[in-house]
PDB file of C-alpha atoms in Angstrom:
ATOM      1  CA  MET A   1       0.587  39.050   5.685  1.00  0.00           C
ATOM      2  CA  HIS A   2       4.220  38.108   5.170  1.00  0.00           C
ATOM      3  CA  HIS A   3       6.164  37.680   1.951  1.00  0.00           C
ATOM      4  CA  ALA A   4       9.655  36.164   1.703  1.00  0.00           C
ATOM      5  CA  GLY A   5      10.019  36.047  -2.108  1.00  0.00           C
ATOM      6  CA  PRO A   6      10.711  33.148  -4.467  1.00  0.00           C
ATOM      7  CA  PRO A   7      12.746  30.253  -3.046  1.00  0.00           C
ATOM      8  CA  ALA A   8      16.454  29.896  -3.840  1.00  0.00           C
ATOM      9  CA  SER A   9      15.700  26.705  -5.789  1.00  0.00           C
ATOM     10  CA  TYR A  10      13.247  28.541  -8.070  1.00  0.00           C
ATOM     11  CA  VAL A  11      13.271  27.466 -11.731  1.00  0.00           C
ATOM     12  CA  ALA A  12      11.269  29.575 -14.184  1.00  0.00           C
ATOM     13  CA  GLY A  13       8.220  27.829 -15.629  1.00  0.00           C
ATOM     14  CA  VAL A  14       7.900  25.233 -12.856  1.00  0.00           C
ATOM     15  CA  LYS A  15       4.504  25.191 -11.209  1.00  0.00           C
ATOM     16  CA  ALA A  16       4.324  26.790  -7.794  1.00  0.00           C
ATOM     17  CA  ASN A  17       3.118  23.591  -6.149  1.00  0.00           C
ATOM     18  CA  ARG A  18       6.552  22.064  -6.749  1.00  0.00           C
ATOM     19  CA  HIS A  19       8.040  24.662  -4.417  1.00  0.00           C
ATOM     20  CA  TYR A  20       5.252  25.689  -2.102  1.00  0.00           C
ATOM     21  CA  ARG A  21       2.726  23.884   0.023  1.00  0.00           C
ATOM     22  CA  LEU A  22      -0.518  25.156   1.500  1.00  0.00           C
ATOM     23  CA  LEU A  23      -1.079  24.674   5.217  1.00  0.00           C
ATOM     24  CA  TYR A  24      -4.617  25.391   6.366  1.00  0.00           C
ATOM     25  CA  THR A  25      -5.177  25.284  10.107  1.00  0.00           C
ATOM     26  CA  ARG A  26      -8.777  25.423  11.292  1.00  0.00           C
ATOM     27  CA  ALA A  27      -9.531  26.577  14.809  1.00  0.00           C
ATOM     28  CA  GLY A  28     -12.514  24.213  14.967  1.00  0.00           C
ATOM     29  CA  ARG A  29     -13.814  21.115  13.273  1.00  0.00           C
ATOM     30  CA  ARG A  30     -17.169  22.209  11.955  1.00  0.00           C
ATOM     31  CA  PRO A  31     -17.605  23.235   8.328  1.00  0.00           C
ATOM     32  CA  ALA A  32     -16.706  26.901   7.893  1.00  0.00           C
ATOM     33  CA  GLY A  33     -20.260  27.780   6.868  1.00  0.00           C
ATOM     34  CA  LEU A  34     -21.517  26.549  10.235  1.00  0.00           C
ATOM     35  CA  ASP A  35     -18.864  28.421  12.220  1.00  0.00           C
ATOM     36  CA  PRO A  36     -18.528  31.824  10.514  1.00  0.00           C
ATOM     37  CA  THR A  37     -16.928  33.692  13.425  1.00  0.00           C
ATOM     38  CA  ARG A  38     -14.071  31.232  13.808  1.00  0.00           C
ATOM     39  CA  ILE A  39     -10.635  32.485  12.743  1.00  0.00           C
ATOM     40  CA  ASP A  40      -8.608  30.055  10.633  1.00  0.00           C
ATOM     41  CA  HIS A  41      -4.964  30.335   9.650  1.00  0.00           C
ATOM     42  CA  ILE A  42      -3.541  29.893   6.163  1.00  0.00           C
ATOM     43  CA  GLU A  43       0.134  29.561   5.374  1.00  0.00           C
ATOM     44  CA  VAL A  44       2.071  28.978   2.198  1.00  0.00           C
ATOM     45  CA  VAL A  45       5.396  27.383   3.053  1.00  0.00           C
ATOM     46  CA  ASP A  46       8.525  26.679   1.046  1.00  0.00           C
ATOM     47  CA  ILE A  47       8.749  22.876   0.824  1.00  0.00           C
ATOM     48  CA  ALA A  48      12.540  22.786   0.789  1.00  0.00           C
ATOM     49  CA  SER A  49      13.254  25.171   3.638  1.00  0.00           C
ATOM     50  CA  GLY A  50      10.032  25.032   5.623  1.00  0.00           C
ATOM     51  CA  GLU A  51      10.017  28.828   5.614  1.00  0.00           C
ATOM     52  CA  VAL A  52       6.645  30.550   5.720  1.00  0.00           C
ATOM     53  CA  VAL A  53       6.240  32.573   2.531  1.00  0.00           C
ATOM     54  CA  LEU A  54       2.712  33.922   2.984  1.00  0.00           C
ATOM     55  CA  PHE A  55       0.192  33.770   5.787  1.00  0.00           C
ATOM     56  CA  TRP A  56      -3.219  35.086   6.726  1.00  0.00           C
ATOM     57  CA  ASP A  57      -5.659  34.812   9.637  1.00  0.00           C
ATOM     58  CA  LEU A  58      -9.183  34.938   8.272  1.00  0.00           C
ATOM     59  CA  ALA A  59     -12.776  34.277   9.275  1.00  0.00           C
ATOM     60  CA  ALA A  60     -13.557  30.645   8.461  1.00  0.00           C
ATOM     61  CA  PRO A  61     -15.722  31.208   5.341  1.00  0.00           C
ATOM     62  CA  GLU A  62     -13.171  33.611   3.836  1.00  0.00           C
ATOM     63  CA  ALA A  63     -10.345  31.233   4.761  1.00  0.00           C
ATOM     64  CA  ALA A  64     -12.136  28.421   2.920  1.00  0.00           C
ATOM     65  CA  ARG A  65     -12.485  30.615  -0.175  1.00  0.00           C
ATOM     66  CA  ARG A  66      -8.887  31.758  -0.028  1.00  0.00           C
ATOM     67  CA  ALA A  67      -7.539  28.241   0.512  1.00  0.00           C
ATOM     68  CA  ARG A  68      -9.404  27.080  -2.579  1.00  0.00           C
ATOM     69  CA  ARG A  69      -8.043  29.960  -4.703  1.00  0.00           C
ATOM     70  CA  ILE A  70      -4.506  29.352  -3.432  1.00  0.00           C
ATOM     71  CA  ARG A  71      -4.760  25.616  -4.096  1.00  0.00           C
ATOM     72  CA  GLU A  72      -5.893  26.348  -7.660  1.00  0.00           C
ATOM     73  CA  ASP A  73      -3.157  28.906  -8.259  1.00  0.00           C
ATOM     74  CA  LEU A  74      -0.448  26.654  -6.843  1.00  0.00           C
ATOM     75  CA  SER A  75      -1.330  24.086  -9.474  1.00  0.00           C
ATOM     76  CA  VAL A  76      -1.486  26.448 -12.478  1.00  0.00           C
ATOM     77  CA  LEU A  77       0.904  29.377 -11.858  1.00  0.00           C
ATOM     78  CA  ASP A  78       4.663  29.374 -11.756  1.00  0.00           C
ATOM     79  CA  VAL A  79       6.423  30.586  -8.615  1.00  0.00           C
ATOM     80  CA  GLU A  80       6.919  34.221  -9.621  1.00  0.00           C
ATOM     81  CA  ASP A  81       3.366  34.630 -10.883  1.00  0.00           C
ATOM     82  CA  PHE A  82       2.019  32.968  -7.768  1.00  0.00           C
ATOM     83  CA  VAL A  83       3.997  35.190  -5.427  1.00  0.00           C
ATOM     84  CA  ASP A  84       3.181  38.308  -7.458  1.00  0.00           C
ATOM     85  CA  ARG A  85      -0.506  37.535  -7.267  1.00  0.00           C
ATOM     86  CA  TRP A  86      -0.705  36.658  -3.592  1.00  0.00           C
ATOM     87  CA  CYS A  87       1.882  38.906  -1.921  1.00  0.00           C
ATOM     88  CA  ALA A  88      -0.392  41.869  -2.576  1.00  0.00           C
ATOM     89  CA  VAL A  89      -3.412  40.258  -0.960  1.00  0.00           C
ATOM     90  CA  ASP A  90      -3.954  41.414   2.600  1.00  0.00           C
ATOM     91  CA  ALA A  91      -6.304  39.951   5.149  1.00  0.00           C
TER      92      ALA A  91
ATOM     93  CA  MET B   1      -0.971   7.297  21.351  1.00  0.00           C
ATOM     94  CA  ALA B   2      -1.419   4.011  19.441  1.00  0.00           C
ATOM     95  CA  GLU B   3       1.550   2.685  17.512  1.00  0.00           C
ATOM     96  CA  PRO B   4       1.302   3.025  13.732  1.00  0.00           C
ATOM     97  CA  ALA B   5       0.435  -0.142  11.856  1.00  0.00           C
ATOM     98  CA  ALA B   6       3.314  -1.810  10.038  1.00  0.00           C
ATOM     99  CA  GLY B   7       1.451  -2.230   6.753  1.00  0.00           C
ATOM    100  CA  PRO B   8      -0.041   0.259   4.323  1.00  0.00           C
ATOM    101  CA  ALA B   9      -2.937   2.458   5.432  1.00  0.00           C
ATOM    102  CA  PHE B  10      -5.928   3.970   3.686  1.00  0.00           C
ATOM    103  CA  TYR B  11      -7.004   7.228   5.323  1.00  0.00           C
ATOM    104  CA  PHE B  12     -10.544   8.504   4.917  1.00  0.00           C
ATOM    105  CA  ASP B  13     -13.156  10.894   6.267  1.00  0.00           C
ATOM    106  CA  LEU B  14     -16.819  10.170   5.572  1.00  0.00           C
ATOM    107  CA  PHE B  15     -17.566  13.734   4.444  1.00  0.00           C
ATOM    108  CA  SER B  16     -15.311  13.350   1.405  1.00  0.00           C
ATOM    109  CA  PRO B  17     -16.911  12.171  -1.859  1.00  0.00           C
ATOM    110  CA  GLU B  18     -13.471  11.574  -3.293  1.00  0.00           C
ATOM    111  CA  ALA B  19     -12.735   9.278  -0.357  1.00  0.00           C
ATOM    112  CA  TYR B  20     -16.005   7.485  -1.218  1.00  0.00           C
ATOM    113  CA  LEU B  21     -14.804   6.914  -4.790  1.00  0.00           C
ATOM    114  CA  ALA B  22     -11.487   5.587  -3.473  1.00  0.00           C
ATOM    115  CA  ALA B  23     -13.114   3.421  -0.813  1.00  0.00           C
ATOM    116  CA  GLU B  24     -15.226   1.663  -3.408  1.00  0.00           C
ATOM    117  CA  ARG B  25     -12.125   0.393  -5.211  1.00  0.00           C
ATOM    118  CA  VAL B  26      -9.174   0.481  -2.834  1.00  0.00           C
ATOM    119  CA  ILE B  27      -9.486  -3.181  -1.881  1.00  0.00           C
ATOM    120  CA  GLY B  28      -9.402  -4.249  -5.513  1.00  0.00           C
ATOM    121  CA  VAL B  29      -6.655  -1.895  -6.634  1.00  0.00           C
ATOM    122  CA  LEU B  30      -4.056  -2.265  -3.890  1.00  0.00           C
ATOM    123  CA  PRO B  31      -2.124  -5.538  -4.102  1.00  0.00           C
ATOM    124  CA  VAL B  32      -1.853  -6.108  -0.346  1.00  0.00           C
ATOM    125  CA  ALA B  33      -4.204  -5.909   2.612  1.00  0.00           C
ATOM    126  CA  THR B  34      -4.482  -2.293   3.739  1.00  0.00           C
ATOM    127  CA  GLU B  35      -5.643  -0.940   7.078  1.00  0.00           C
ATOM    128  CA  TRP B  36      -8.548   1.538   6.829  1.00  0.00           C
ATOM    129  CA  ILE B  37      -8.021   4.412   9.250  1.00  0.00           C
ATOM    130  CA  PRO B  38     -10.694   7.018  10.007  1.00  0.00           C
ATOM    131  CA  VAL B  39      -9.290  10.507  10.502  1.00  0.00           C
ATOM    132  CA  THR B  40     -10.682  14.011  10.927  1.00  0.00           C
ATOM    133  CA  ALA B  41      -9.758  15.482   7.566  1.00  0.00           C
ATOM    134  CA  ILE B  42     -10.410  19.043   8.638  1.00  0.00           C
ATOM    135  CA  ALA B  43      -7.611  18.705  11.202  1.00  0.00           C
ATOM    136  CA  LEU B  44      -5.090  17.640   8.553  1.00  0.00           C
ATOM    137  CA  PRO B  45      -2.708  20.350   7.352  1.00  0.00           C
ATOM    138  CA  ALA B  46      -4.113  21.003   3.883  1.00  0.00           C
ATOM    139  CA  ALA B  47      -7.461  19.244   3.627  1.00  0.00           C
ATOM    140  CA  ASP B  48      -9.966  20.553   1.121  1.00  0.00           C
ATOM    141  CA  SER B  49     -13.095  21.277   3.153  1.00  0.00           C
ATOM    142  CA  LEU B  50     -15.151  21.423  -0.072  1.00  0.00           C
ATOM    143  CA  GLU B  51     -16.220  24.961   0.750  1.00  0.00           C
ATOM    144  CA  GLY B  52     -15.293  28.368  -0.626  1.00  0.00           C
ATOM    145  CA  PHE B  53     -16.096  27.730  -4.263  1.00  0.00           C
ATOM    146  CA  ARG B  54     -15.871  30.812  -6.475  1.00  0.00           C
ATOM    147  CA  CYS B  55     -19.554  30.547  -7.395  1.00  0.00           C
ATOM    148  CA  GLU B  56     -22.350  27.986  -7.629  1.00  0.00           C
ATOM    149  CA  THR B  57     -21.223  27.019 -11.136  1.00  0.00           C
ATOM    150  CA  ASP B  58     -17.760  26.249  -9.824  1.00  0.00           C
ATOM    151  CA  ARG B  59     -19.247  24.088  -7.071  1.00  0.00           C
ATOM    152  CA  GLU B  60     -21.527  22.290  -9.502  1.00  0.00           C
ATOM    153  CA  ALA B  61     -18.567  21.558 -11.779  1.00  0.00           C
ATOM    154  CA  TYR B  62     -16.819  19.872  -8.860  1.00  0.00           C
ATOM    155  CA  LEU B  63     -19.903  17.830  -7.955  1.00  0.00           C
ATOM    156  CA  ASP B  64     -20.393  16.887 -11.593  1.00  0.00           C
ATOM    157  CA  ARG B  65     -16.804  15.665 -11.885  1.00  0.00           C
ATOM    158  CA  ILE B  66     -17.361  13.337  -8.922  1.00  0.00           C
ATOM    159  CA  ALA B  67     -20.721  12.161 -10.288  1.00  0.00           C
ATOM    160  CA  ARG B  68     -19.205  11.327 -13.670  1.00  0.00           C
ATOM    161  CA  ALA B  69     -16.394   9.380 -12.016  1.00  0.00           C
ATOM    162  CA  ALA B  70     -18.977   7.383 -10.041  1.00  0.00           C
ATOM    163  CA  GLU B  71     -20.919   6.685 -13.218  1.00  0.00           C
ATOM    164  CA  ARG B  72     -17.793   5.539 -15.096  1.00  0.00           C
ATOM    165  CA  ARG B  73     -17.112   3.057 -12.311  1.00  0.00           C
ATOM    166  CA  GLY B  74     -20.585   1.632 -12.273  1.00  0.00           C
ATOM    167  CA  LEU B  75     -21.445   2.981  -8.840  1.00  0.00           C
ATOM    168  CA  GLN B  76     -24.955   4.019  -7.941  1.00  0.00           C
ATOM    169  CA  PRO B  77     -25.848   7.525  -9.174  1.00  0.00           C
ATOM    170  CA  MET B  78     -24.554  10.214  -6.841  1.00  0.00           C
ATOM    171  CA  ARG B  79     -27.171  11.797  -4.603  1.00  0.00           C
ATOM    172  CA  TRP B  80     -25.860  14.749  -2.668  1.00  0.00           C
ATOM    173  CA  PRO B  81     -27.012  15.326   0.917  1.00  0.00           C
ATOM    174  CA  ASP B  82     -29.138  18.456   1.359  1.00  0.00           C
ATOM    175  CA  ARG B  83     -26.443  19.884   3.588  1.00  0.00           C
ATOM    176  CA  PHE B  84     -23.061  19.387   1.995  1.00  0.00           C
ATOM    177  CA  PRO B  85     -20.376  19.443   3.163  1.00  0.00           C
ATOM    178  CA  PHE B  86     -21.748  18.108   6.429  1.00  0.00           C
ATOM    179  CA  ASP B  87     -20.100  17.926   9.834  1.00  0.00           C
ATOM    180  CA  SER B  88     -18.738  14.366   9.945  1.00  0.00           C
ATOM    181  CA  LEU B  89     -17.452  14.339  13.519  1.00  0.00           C
ATOM    182  CA  PHE B  90     -20.125  12.034  14.934  1.00  0.00           C
ATOM    183  CA  ALA B  91     -19.834   9.719  11.928  1.00  0.00           C
ATOM    184  CA  MET B  92     -16.055   9.585  12.258  1.00  0.00           C
ATOM    185  CA  ARG B  93     -16.307   8.760  15.941  1.00  0.00           C
ATOM    186  CA  ALA B  94     -18.703   5.974  14.988  1.00  0.00           C
ATOM    187  CA  ALA B  95     -16.150   4.827  12.382  1.00  0.00           C
ATOM    188  CA  THR B  96     -13.460   4.834  15.060  1.00  0.00           C
ATOM    189  CA  TYR B  97     -15.715   2.728  17.275  1.00  0.00           C
ATOM    190  CA  ALA B  98     -16.296   0.405  14.301  1.00  0.00           C
ATOM    191  CA  LYS B  99     -12.536   0.107  13.879  1.00  0.00           C
ATOM    192  CA  GLN B 100     -12.197  -0.883  17.513  1.00  0.00           C
ATOM    193  CA  ILE B 101     -14.608  -3.785  17.008  1.00  0.00           C
ATOM    194  CA  GLY B 102     -13.138  -4.823  13.661  1.00  0.00           C
ATOM    195  CA  ARG B 103     -15.856  -3.451  11.375  1.00  0.00           C
ATOM    196  CA  THR B 104     -14.208  -0.449   9.810  1.00  0.00           C
ATOM    197  CA  VAL B 105     -14.603  -1.505   6.201  1.00  0.00           C
ATOM    198  CA  PRO B 106     -18.263  -2.591   6.210  1.00  0.00           C
ATOM    199  CA  PHE B 107     -19.268   0.393   8.327  1.00  0.00           C
ATOM    200  CA  ALA B 108     -17.333   2.888   6.221  1.00  0.00           C
ATOM    201  CA  LEU B 109     -18.716   1.522   2.960  1.00  0.00           C
ATOM    202  CA  ALA B 110     -22.266   1.529   4.326  1.00  0.00           C
ATOM    203  CA  ALA B 111     -21.885   5.076   5.628  1.00  0.00           C
ATOM    204  CA  PHE B 112     -20.301   6.372   2.414  1.00  0.00           C
ATOM    205  CA  ARG B 113     -23.202   4.864   0.453  1.00  0.00           C
ATOM    206  CA  GLN B 114     -25.728   6.395   2.853  1.00  0.00           C
ATOM    207  CA  ALA B 115     -24.130   9.785   2.224  1.00  0.00           C
ATOM    208  CA  PHE B 116     -23.392   9.763  -1.482  1.00  0.00           C
ATOM    209  CA  ALA B 117     -25.718   7.180  -2.988  1.00  0.00           C
ATOM    210  CA  GLY B 118     -28.546   7.764  -0.502  1.00  0.00           C
ATOM    211  CA  GLY B 119     -28.142  11.513  -0.130  1.00  0.00           C
ATOM    212  CA  ARG B 120     -28.177  11.307   3.684  1.00  0.00           C
ATOM    213  CA  ASP B 121     -26.501  13.932   5.819  1.00  0.00           C
ATOM    214  CA  LEU B 122     -24.157  12.071   8.175  1.00  0.00           C
ATOM    215  CA  SER B 123     -24.204  14.893  10.702  1.00  0.00           C
ATOM    216  CA  VAL B 124     -27.622  13.444  11.592  1.00  0.00           C
ATOM    217  CA  PRO B 125     -26.945  10.560  13.999  1.00  0.00           C
ATOM    218  CA  ASP B 126     -29.935   8.527  12.745  1.00  0.00           C
ATOM    219  CA  ASN B 127     -28.374   8.339   9.288  1.00  0.00           C
ATOM    220  CA  VAL B 128     -25.152   7.038  10.785  1.00  0.00           C
ATOM    221  CA  LEU B 129     -27.094   4.487  12.798  1.00  0.00           C
ATOM    222  CA  ILE B 130     -28.778   3.187   9.629  1.00  0.00           C
ATOM    223  CA  ALA B 131     -25.333   2.566   8.155  1.00  0.00           C
ATOM    224  CA  ALA B 132     -24.237   0.885  11.369  1.00  0.00           C
ATOM    225  CA  ALA B 133     -27.286  -1.353  11.395  1.00  0.00           C
ATOM    226  CA  ALA B 134     -26.440  -2.483   7.868  1.00  0.00           C
ATOM    227  CA  CYS B 135     -23.279  -4.060   9.222  1.00  0.00           C
ATOM    228  CA  GLU B 136     -24.853  -5.440  12.392  1.00  0.00           C
ATOM    229  CA  MET B 137     -23.673  -2.765  14.802  1.00  0.00           C
ATOM    230  CA  HIS B 138     -26.333  -2.120  17.414  1.00  0.00           C
ATOM    231  CA  PRO B 139     -27.569   1.506  17.503  1.00  0.00           C
ATOM    232  CA  ASN B 140     -27.201   1.784  21.280  1.00  0.00           C
ATOM    233  CA  ALA B 141     -23.647   0.498  21.125  1.00  0.00           C
ATOM    234  CA  VAL B 142     -22.770   2.957  18.371  1.00  0.00           C
ATOM    235  CA  LEU B 143     -24.327   5.897  20.226  1.00  0.00           C
ATOM    236  CA  LYS B 144     -22.499   4.978  23.413  1.00  0.00           C
ATOM    237  CA  GLY B 145     -19.250   4.241  21.607  1.00  0.00           C
ATOM    238  CA  ALA B 146     -19.271   7.520  19.703  1.00  0.00           C
ATOM    239  CA  GLU B 147     -19.660   9.430  22.963  1.00  0.00           C
ATOM    240  CA  LEU B 148     -16.703   7.795  24.686  1.00  0.00           C
ATOM    241  CA  ALA B 149     -13.741  10.023  25.456  1.00  0.00           C
ATOM    242  CA  THR B 150     -11.436   7.148  24.544  1.00  0.00           C
ATOM    243  CA  ILE B 151     -12.960   6.939  21.068  1.00  0.00           C
ATOM    244  CA  ALA B 152     -12.577  10.695  20.569  1.00  0.00           C
ATOM    245  CA  ALA B 153      -8.966  10.388  21.695  1.00  0.00           C
ATOM    246  CA  ARG B 154      -8.333   7.503  19.287  1.00  0.00           C
ATOM    247  CA  LEU B 155      -9.687   9.556  16.407  1.00  0.00           C
ATOM    248  CA  ASP B 156      -7.496  12.500  17.413  1.00  0.00           C
ATOM    249  CA  ASP B 157      -4.464  10.237  17.764  1.00  0.00           C
ATOM    250  CA  ALA B 158      -5.079   8.652  14.371  1.00  0.00           C
ATOM    251  CA  THR B 159      -5.341  12.105  12.806  1.00  0.00           C
ATOM    252  CA  THR B 160      -2.161  13.283  14.506  1.00  0.00           C
ATOM    253  CA  LEU B 161      -0.305  10.173  13.359  1.00  0.00           C
ATOM    254  CA  ALA B 162      -1.602  10.627   9.831  1.00  0.00           C
ATOM    255  CA  ALA B 163      -0.336  14.206   9.741  1.00  0.00           C
ATOM    256  CA  ARG B 164       3.010  13.050  11.110  1.00  0.00           C
ATOM    257  CA  ARG B 165       3.189  10.511   8.298  1.00  0.00           C
ATOM    258  CA  GLY B 166       2.698  13.267   5.749  1.00  0.00           C
ATOM    259  CA  VAL B 167      -1.020  12.852   5.092  1.00  0.00           C
ATOM    260  CA  ARG B 168      -2.333  16.289   4.090  1.00  0.00           C
ATOM    261  CA  ASP B 169      -5.819  15.425   2.853  1.00  0.00           C
ATOM    262  CA  VAL B 170      -8.158  12.492   2.251  1.00  0.00           C
ATOM    263  CA  PRO B 171      -8.318  10.059   0.648  1.00  0.00           C
ATOM    264  CA  ALA B 172      -4.703   9.045   1.072  1.00  0.00           C
ATOM    265  CA  VAL B 173      -2.709   5.850   1.053  1.00  0.00           C
ATOM    266  CA  TRP B 174       0.400   5.670   3.191  1.00  0.00           C
ATOM    267  CA  VAL B 175       2.924   2.991   2.281  1.00  0.00           C
ATOM    268  CA  PRO B 176       5.551   1.637   4.667  1.00  0.00           C
ATOM    269  CA  ASP B 177       8.495   3.200   2.827  1.00  0.00           C
ATOM    270  CA  GLY B 178       7.019   6.543   3.886  1.00  0.00           C
ATOM    271  CA  ASP B 179       5.402   7.715   0.654  1.00  0.00           C
ATOM    272  CA  VAL B 180       1.866   9.108   0.764  1.00  0.00           C
ATOM    273  CA  PHE B 181      -0.455   9.033  -2.246  1.00  0.00           C
ATOM    274  CA  HIS B 182      -3.213  11.619  -2.112  1.00  0.00           C
ATOM    275  CA  GLY B 183      -6.498  11.437  -3.999  1.00  0.00           C
ATOM    276  CA  ASP B 184      -8.625   8.784  -5.603  1.00  0.00           C
ATOM    277  CA  GLU B 185      -6.648   8.980  -8.823  1.00  0.00           C
ATOM    278  CA  ALA B 186      -3.415   8.169  -6.986  1.00  0.00           C
ATOM    279  CA  LEU B 187      -4.538   4.666  -5.999  1.00  0.00           C
ATOM    280  CA  GLU B 188      -2.834   3.114  -9.025  1.00  0.00           C
ATOM    281  CA  ARG B 189       0.452   4.801  -8.153  1.00  0.00           C
ATOM    282  CA  ALA B 190       0.107   3.564  -4.580  1.00  0.00           C
ATOM    283  CA  ALA B 191      -0.502   0.053  -5.931  1.00  0.00           C
ATOM    284  CA  ALA B 192       2.601   0.257  -8.119  1.00  0.00           C
ATOM    285  CA  SER B 193       4.644   1.404  -5.161  1.00  0.00           C
ATOM    286  CA  LEU B 194       3.386  -1.469  -3.019  1.00  0.00           C
ATOM    287  CA  ALA B 195       4.030  -4.000  -5.782  1.00  0.00           C
ATOM    288  CA  SER B 196       7.642  -2.883  -6.371  1.00  0.00           C
TER     289      SER B 196
END
């Protein structure tokens, strides 16, 4: 897991999804529940710079759960809270 | 790889109930003719695979939100397939074949209704063939078409092009000035953009 910190353009109180975008790369096309041994890749990238802020390689079902949590948090947390919450989460 | 169409595009995957909601109204909402393009959502950069809910209650809340939207719009009551989300690859190859013969819209609407009004799992080829038959596509032709390497390649190319255009999930409307509007609820904003 990698953590680069809040982006230079960070403004307090602005939702994280204004700065960060989730990228969720599946190693196969079947639903995760049907392909539990597959390893999928999750990244959170800084929209402005394209820099990868957070990333994980996870088994497909766990990746699906984590992507959903991250998507939810991006839409409700501000940047600092989002980074604080997720930078401590290892694979 | 096929050249992108010049006009606006509506991107969908048949596993997505939100794409179903959008498909049922996109023709009426958008002010100009829009190309329907089947893509493999799971290969897009941030598609919601509709898995990984926190708990069953969380999942049911999502399904209920979709069902209430369908009800508000006067659609048939939602019936969820026994296996959901289902693997839509065969159905999307059939949709790509339908696009090749100029029947994308009737096939997609029939297949969406099979899935979400009929509760049929579209990973089962017979359920896809029922949808195809509803728009006069012969079952043998659909089976053969869906197995063609060229059809698989067209679906892959369409998905790659969609991602290059900035499509991250389905449903999405791409407009020629380069903007992408994601989600059923963004159709009105896409329409405003096209009308301006």
